[in-house]
Tab-separated table of C-alpha atoms and ligand atoms in Angstrom:
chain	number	residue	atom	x	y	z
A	165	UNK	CA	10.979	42.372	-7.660
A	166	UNK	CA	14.324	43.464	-6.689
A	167	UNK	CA	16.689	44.638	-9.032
A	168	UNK	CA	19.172	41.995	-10.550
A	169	UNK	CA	22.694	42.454	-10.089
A	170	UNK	CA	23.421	42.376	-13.677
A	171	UNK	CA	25.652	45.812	-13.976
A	172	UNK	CA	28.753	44.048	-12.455
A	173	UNK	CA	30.822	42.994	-14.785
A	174	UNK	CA	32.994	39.667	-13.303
A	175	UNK	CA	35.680	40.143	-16.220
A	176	UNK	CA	36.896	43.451	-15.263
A	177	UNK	CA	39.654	43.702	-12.540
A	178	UNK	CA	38.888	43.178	-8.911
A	179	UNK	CA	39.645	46.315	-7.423
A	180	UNK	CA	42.113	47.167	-4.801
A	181	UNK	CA	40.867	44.845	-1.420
A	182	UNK	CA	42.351	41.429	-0.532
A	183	UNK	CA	40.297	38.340	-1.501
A	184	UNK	CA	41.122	35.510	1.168
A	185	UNK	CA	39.220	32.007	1.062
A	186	UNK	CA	39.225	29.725	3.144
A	187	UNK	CA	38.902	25.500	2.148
A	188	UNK	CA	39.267	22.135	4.042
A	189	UNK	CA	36.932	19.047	4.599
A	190	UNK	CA	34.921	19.198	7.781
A	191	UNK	CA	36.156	19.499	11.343
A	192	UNK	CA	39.034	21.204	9.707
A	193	UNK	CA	38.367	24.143	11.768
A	194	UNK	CA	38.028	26.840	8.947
A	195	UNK	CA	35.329	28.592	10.522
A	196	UNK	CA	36.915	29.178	13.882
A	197	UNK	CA	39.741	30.697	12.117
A	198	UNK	CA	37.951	32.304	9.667
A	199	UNK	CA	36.572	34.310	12.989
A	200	UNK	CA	39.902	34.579	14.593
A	201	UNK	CA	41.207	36.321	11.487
A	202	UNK	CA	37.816	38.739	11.172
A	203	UNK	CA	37.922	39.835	15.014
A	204	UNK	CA	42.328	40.612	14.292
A	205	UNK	CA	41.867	42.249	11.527
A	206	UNK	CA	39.052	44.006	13.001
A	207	UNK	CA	40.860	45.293	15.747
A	208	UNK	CA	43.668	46.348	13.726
A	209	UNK	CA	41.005	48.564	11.600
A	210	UNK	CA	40.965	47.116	8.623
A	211	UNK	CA	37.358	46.762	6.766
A	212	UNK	CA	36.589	43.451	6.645
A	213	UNK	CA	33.815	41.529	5.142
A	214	UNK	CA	33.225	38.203	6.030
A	215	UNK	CA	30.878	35.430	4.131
A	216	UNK	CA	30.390	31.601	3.867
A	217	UNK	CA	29.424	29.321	1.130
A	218	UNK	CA	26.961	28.279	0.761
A	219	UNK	CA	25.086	31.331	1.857
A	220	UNK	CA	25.614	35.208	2.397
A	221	UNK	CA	23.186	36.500	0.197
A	222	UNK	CA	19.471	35.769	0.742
A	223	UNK	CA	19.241	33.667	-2.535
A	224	UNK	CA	22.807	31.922	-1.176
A	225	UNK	CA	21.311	31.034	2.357
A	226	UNK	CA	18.212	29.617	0.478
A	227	UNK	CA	20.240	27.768	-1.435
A	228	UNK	CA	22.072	26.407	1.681
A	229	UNK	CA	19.214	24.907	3.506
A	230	UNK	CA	18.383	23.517	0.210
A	231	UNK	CA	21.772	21.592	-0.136
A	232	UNK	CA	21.939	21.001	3.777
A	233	UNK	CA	18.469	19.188	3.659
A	234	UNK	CA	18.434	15.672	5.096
A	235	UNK	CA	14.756	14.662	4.657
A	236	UNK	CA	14.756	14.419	0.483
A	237	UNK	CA	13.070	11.142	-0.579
A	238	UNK	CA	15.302	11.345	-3.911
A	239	UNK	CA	18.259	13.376	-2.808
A	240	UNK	CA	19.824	15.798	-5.212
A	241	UNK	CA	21.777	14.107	-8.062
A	242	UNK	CA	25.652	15.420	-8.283
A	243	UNK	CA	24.576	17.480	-11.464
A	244	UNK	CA	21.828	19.580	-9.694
A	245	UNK	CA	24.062	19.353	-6.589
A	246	UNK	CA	26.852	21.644	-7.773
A	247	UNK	CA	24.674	23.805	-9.983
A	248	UNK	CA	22.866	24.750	-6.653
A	249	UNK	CA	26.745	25.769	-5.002
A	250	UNK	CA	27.181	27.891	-8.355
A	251	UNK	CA	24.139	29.069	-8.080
A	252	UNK	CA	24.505	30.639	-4.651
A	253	UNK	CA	28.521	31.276	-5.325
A	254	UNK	CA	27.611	33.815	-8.607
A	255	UNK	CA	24.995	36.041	-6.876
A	256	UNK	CA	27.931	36.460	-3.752
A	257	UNK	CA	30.310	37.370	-6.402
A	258	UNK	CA	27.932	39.948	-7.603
A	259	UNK	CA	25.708	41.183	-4.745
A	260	UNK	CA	28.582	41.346	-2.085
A	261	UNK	CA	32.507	40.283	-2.942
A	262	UNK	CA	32.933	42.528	-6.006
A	263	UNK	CA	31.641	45.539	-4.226
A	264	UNK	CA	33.259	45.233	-1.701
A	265	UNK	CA	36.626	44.813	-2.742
A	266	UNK	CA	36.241	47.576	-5.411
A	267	UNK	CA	35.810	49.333	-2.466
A	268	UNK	CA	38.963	48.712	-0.787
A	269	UNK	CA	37.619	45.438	1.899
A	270	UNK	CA	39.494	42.695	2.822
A	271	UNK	CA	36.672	39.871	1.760
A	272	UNK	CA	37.159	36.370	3.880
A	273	UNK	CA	34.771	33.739	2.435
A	274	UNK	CA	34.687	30.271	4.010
A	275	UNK	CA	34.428	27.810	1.090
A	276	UNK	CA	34.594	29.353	-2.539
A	277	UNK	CA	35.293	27.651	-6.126
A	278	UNK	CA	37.813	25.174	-4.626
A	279	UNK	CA	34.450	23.383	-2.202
A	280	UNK	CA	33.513	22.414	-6.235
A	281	UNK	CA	35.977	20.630	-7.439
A	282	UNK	CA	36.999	18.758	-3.954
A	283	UNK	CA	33.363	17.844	-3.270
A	284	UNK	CA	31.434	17.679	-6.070
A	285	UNK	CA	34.568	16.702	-8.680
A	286	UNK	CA	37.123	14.510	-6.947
A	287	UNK	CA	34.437	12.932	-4.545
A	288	UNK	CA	31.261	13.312	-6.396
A	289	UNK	CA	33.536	12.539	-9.508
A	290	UNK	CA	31.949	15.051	-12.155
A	291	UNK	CA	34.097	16.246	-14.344
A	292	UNK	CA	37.080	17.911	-12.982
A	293	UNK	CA	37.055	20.565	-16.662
A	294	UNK	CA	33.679	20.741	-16.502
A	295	UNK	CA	33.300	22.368	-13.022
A	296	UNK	CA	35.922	24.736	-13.808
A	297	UNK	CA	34.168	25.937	-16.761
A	298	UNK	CA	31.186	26.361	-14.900
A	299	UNK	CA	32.935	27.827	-11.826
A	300	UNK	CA	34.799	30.434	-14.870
A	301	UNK	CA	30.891	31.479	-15.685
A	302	UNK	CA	30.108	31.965	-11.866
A	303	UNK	CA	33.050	34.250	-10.655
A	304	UNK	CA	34.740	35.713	-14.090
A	305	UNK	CA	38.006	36.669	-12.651
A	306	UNK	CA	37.235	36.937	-9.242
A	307	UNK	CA	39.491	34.225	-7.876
A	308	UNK	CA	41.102	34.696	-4.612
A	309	UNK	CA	44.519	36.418	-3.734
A	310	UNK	CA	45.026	34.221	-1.238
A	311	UNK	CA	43.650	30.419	-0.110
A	312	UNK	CA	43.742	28.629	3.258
A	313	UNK	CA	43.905	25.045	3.240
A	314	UNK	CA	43.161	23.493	6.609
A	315	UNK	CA	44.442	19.932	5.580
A	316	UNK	CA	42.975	17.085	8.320
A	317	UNK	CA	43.216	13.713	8.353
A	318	UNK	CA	39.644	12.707	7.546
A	319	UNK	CA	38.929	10.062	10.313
A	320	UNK	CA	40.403	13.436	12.775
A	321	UNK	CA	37.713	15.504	11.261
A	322	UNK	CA	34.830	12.823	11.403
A	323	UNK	CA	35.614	12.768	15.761
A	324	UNK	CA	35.770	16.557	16.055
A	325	UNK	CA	31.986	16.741	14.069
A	326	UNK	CA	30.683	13.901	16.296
A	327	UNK	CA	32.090	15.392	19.438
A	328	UNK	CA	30.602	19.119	18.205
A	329	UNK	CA	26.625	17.725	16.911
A	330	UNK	CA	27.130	14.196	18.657
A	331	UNK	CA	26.289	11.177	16.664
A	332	UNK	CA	23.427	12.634	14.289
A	333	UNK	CA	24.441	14.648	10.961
A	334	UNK	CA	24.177	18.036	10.974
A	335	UNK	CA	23.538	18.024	7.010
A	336	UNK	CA	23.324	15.855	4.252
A	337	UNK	CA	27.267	16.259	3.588
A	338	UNK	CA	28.372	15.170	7.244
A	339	UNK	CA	26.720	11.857	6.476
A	340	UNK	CA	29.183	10.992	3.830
A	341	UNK	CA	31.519	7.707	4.317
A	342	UNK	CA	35.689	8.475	5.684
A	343	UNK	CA	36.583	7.567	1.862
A	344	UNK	CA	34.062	10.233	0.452
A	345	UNK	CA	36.041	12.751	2.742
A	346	UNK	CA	39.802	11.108	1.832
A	347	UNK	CA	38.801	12.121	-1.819
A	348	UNK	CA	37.856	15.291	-0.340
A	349	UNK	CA	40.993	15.737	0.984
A	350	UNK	CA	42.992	14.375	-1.977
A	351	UNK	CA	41.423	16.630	-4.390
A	352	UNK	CA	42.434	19.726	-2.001
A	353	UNK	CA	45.613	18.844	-2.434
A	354	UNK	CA	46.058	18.380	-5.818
A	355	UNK	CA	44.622	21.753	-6.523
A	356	UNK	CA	47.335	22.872	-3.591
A	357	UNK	CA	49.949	21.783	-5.938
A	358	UNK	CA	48.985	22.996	-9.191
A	359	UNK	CA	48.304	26.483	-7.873
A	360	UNK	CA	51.146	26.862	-5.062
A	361	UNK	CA	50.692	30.532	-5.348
A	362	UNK	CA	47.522	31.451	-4.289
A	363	UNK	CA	47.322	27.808	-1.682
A	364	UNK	CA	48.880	27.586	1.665
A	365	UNK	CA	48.501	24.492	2.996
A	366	UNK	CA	48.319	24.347	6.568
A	367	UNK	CA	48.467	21.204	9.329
A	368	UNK	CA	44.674	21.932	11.407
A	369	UNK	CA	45.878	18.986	13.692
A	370	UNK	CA	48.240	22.293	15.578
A	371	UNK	CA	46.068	23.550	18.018
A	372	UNK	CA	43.808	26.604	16.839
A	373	UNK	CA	46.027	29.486	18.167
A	374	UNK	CA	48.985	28.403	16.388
A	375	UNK	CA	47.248	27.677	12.996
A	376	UNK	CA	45.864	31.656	13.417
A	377	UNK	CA	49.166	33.145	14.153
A	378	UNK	CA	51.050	31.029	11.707
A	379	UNK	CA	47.752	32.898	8.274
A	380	UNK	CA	48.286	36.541	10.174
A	381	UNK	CA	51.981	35.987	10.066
A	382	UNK	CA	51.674	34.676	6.257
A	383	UNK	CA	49.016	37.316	5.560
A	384	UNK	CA	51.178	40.443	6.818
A	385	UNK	CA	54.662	38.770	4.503
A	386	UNK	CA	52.733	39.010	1.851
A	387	UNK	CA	50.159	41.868	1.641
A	388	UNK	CA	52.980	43.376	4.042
A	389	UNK	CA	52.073	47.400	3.650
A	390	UNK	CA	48.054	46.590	4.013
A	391	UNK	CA	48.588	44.745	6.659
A	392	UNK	CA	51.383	46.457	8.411
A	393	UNK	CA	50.075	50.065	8.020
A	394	UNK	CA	47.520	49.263	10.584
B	16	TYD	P1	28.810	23.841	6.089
B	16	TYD	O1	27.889	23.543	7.234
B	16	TYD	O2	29.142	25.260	5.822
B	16	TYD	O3	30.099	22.956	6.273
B	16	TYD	P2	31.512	23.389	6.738
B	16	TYD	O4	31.356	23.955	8.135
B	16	TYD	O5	32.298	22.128	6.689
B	16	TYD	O6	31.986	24.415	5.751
B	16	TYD	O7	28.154	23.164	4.801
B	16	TYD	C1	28.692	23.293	3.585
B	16	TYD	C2	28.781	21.912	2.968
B	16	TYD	O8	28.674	22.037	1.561
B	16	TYD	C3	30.102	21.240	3.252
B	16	TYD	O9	29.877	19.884	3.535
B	16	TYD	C4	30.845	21.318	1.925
B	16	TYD	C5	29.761	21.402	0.918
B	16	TYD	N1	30.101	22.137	-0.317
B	16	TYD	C6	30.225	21.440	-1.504
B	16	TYD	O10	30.066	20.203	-1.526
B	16	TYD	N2	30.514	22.111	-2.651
B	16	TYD	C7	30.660	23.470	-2.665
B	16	TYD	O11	30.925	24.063	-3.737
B	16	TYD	C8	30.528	24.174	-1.431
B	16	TYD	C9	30.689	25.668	-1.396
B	16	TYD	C10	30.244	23.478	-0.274
C-alpha cells in the first residue's frame, strides 16, 4: 500500500509558484487554452505543471471515469456526486499542487473548487455553504491566485460539443438540458462578482487566439516580474 499523503499540511502557506485555474461550462474552450498557456509558458521556461479535474492523480482519474459513466442503472445522487469531485480534488491538492508550488511551479488546473459550486450547487442546487465547507476541508488554503472564466452562452457551447463528439454524449454531464447549463453559467458568475480579485471573466465567443493573448497579457500585468523575467 502506498504511502498516504498525510504530511502536507493544506493550512500552511502555499509557497512561492502561481496557482492559475481555469472554469467555464462546456464548449467554453478551457482546455484548448489551458494548452495554449502550458506550451507559452513552456517556451518562455517557466516550470509548469498542468492538471484537470476531475483527474491527475491515479485515485483522481478513477474517480473521473466514475463520474463520467453513462451506463449507471441508478445514477449517482447530487450528494455522492460532489463528494466524488472532492474526493479526487483533495488528493491533487496533496499528491501534486502543493508540491509543486512549494517548489516554485506555475500549477494550471482545468476545473478546481469553483466546478462545485456551479455544477453541483447552483445547478444541482445543494447547498451553496455547504459545498464551501466541504471544498474548505478539501484544499485548506490552497485557493487559486488567479481564475479564468471562459463565460459562453450555453446553447453556443451545446453546438461546439455536438460538432466536436457529434450527437451522442461524451459523459453523463454533456447530457444535461440548456437550463441545467444556464444555471451553470449563472452560478459562474455570481462567484465572478463576489470574488473580482482572483476572477477574470472572459468572452470564449472571441476566437481562441485572442482569448490566449488577451490571459498571457493579464497574466504578465499582474505576476509582471515572474512572468517578464523570462
Ligand atoms: P470534462 O470532460 O473534463 O469536461 P470539461 O471538458 O467540460 O471540463 O468532465 C468534467 C465534468 O465534470 C464537467 O461536465 C464538469 C463536471 N464537474 C462538476 O460537475 N463538478 C466539479 O467539481 C468538477 C471538477 C467537474
Amino acid at each position: 500500500m502506498p504511502e498516504a499523503h498525510k504530511s502536507l499540511d493544506t493550512s500552511t502557506e502555499m509557497g512561492n509558484g502561481i496557482f492559475i485555474t481555469f472554469e467555464g461550462s462546456e464548449g467554453a474552450g478551457k482546455s484548448t487554452q489551458v494548452r495554449l498557456l502550458t506550451e507559452h509558458l513552456r517556451k518562455t521556461g517557466l516550470p509548469v505543471l498542468t492538471l484537470r479535474e476531475p483527474g491527475g492523480t491515479e485515485l483522481g482519474e478513477e474517480i473521473r471515469t466514475l463520474v463520467r459513466r453513462v451506463d449507471f442503472a441508478e445514477a449517482p445522487c447530487a450528494e455522492a456526486e460532489l463528494l466524488l469531485f472532492l474526493a479526487s480534488r483533495a488528493q491533487l491538492v496533496r499528491e501534486e499542487i502543493l508540491p509543486a508550488l512549494h517548489n516554485g511551479m506555475v500549477v494550471i488546473c482545468d476545473r478546481y473548487c469553483d466546478s462545485s459550486i456551479a455544477y453541483q450547487g447552483a445547478a444541482r442546487s445543494l447547498s451553496l455553504e455547504q459545498i464551501g465547507s466541504i471544498n474548505a476541508f478539501a484544499i485548506g488554503k490552497c485557493v487559486p491566485d488567479i481564475t479564468f472564466l471562459l463565460d459562453l452562452d450555453p446553447l453556443e457551447g451545446l453546438r461546439r460539443i455536438r460538432l466536436r463528439h457529434g450527437s451522442e454524449a461524451d459523459d453523463r454531464m454533456e447530457r444535461e438540458s440548456v437550463a441545467f447549463f444556464e444555471k451553470v453559467r449563472n452560478g459562474y458568475r455570481k462567484l465572478a462578482q463576489v470574488e473580482p480579485a482572483r476572477f477574470v471573466i472572459l468572452d470564449a465567443h472571441k476566437p481562441v487566439e485572442m482569448v490566449h493573448e488577451k490571459i498571457y497579457d493579464l497574466l504578465c500585468q499582474r505576476f509582471g516580474t515572474t512572468f517578464k523575467n523570462h
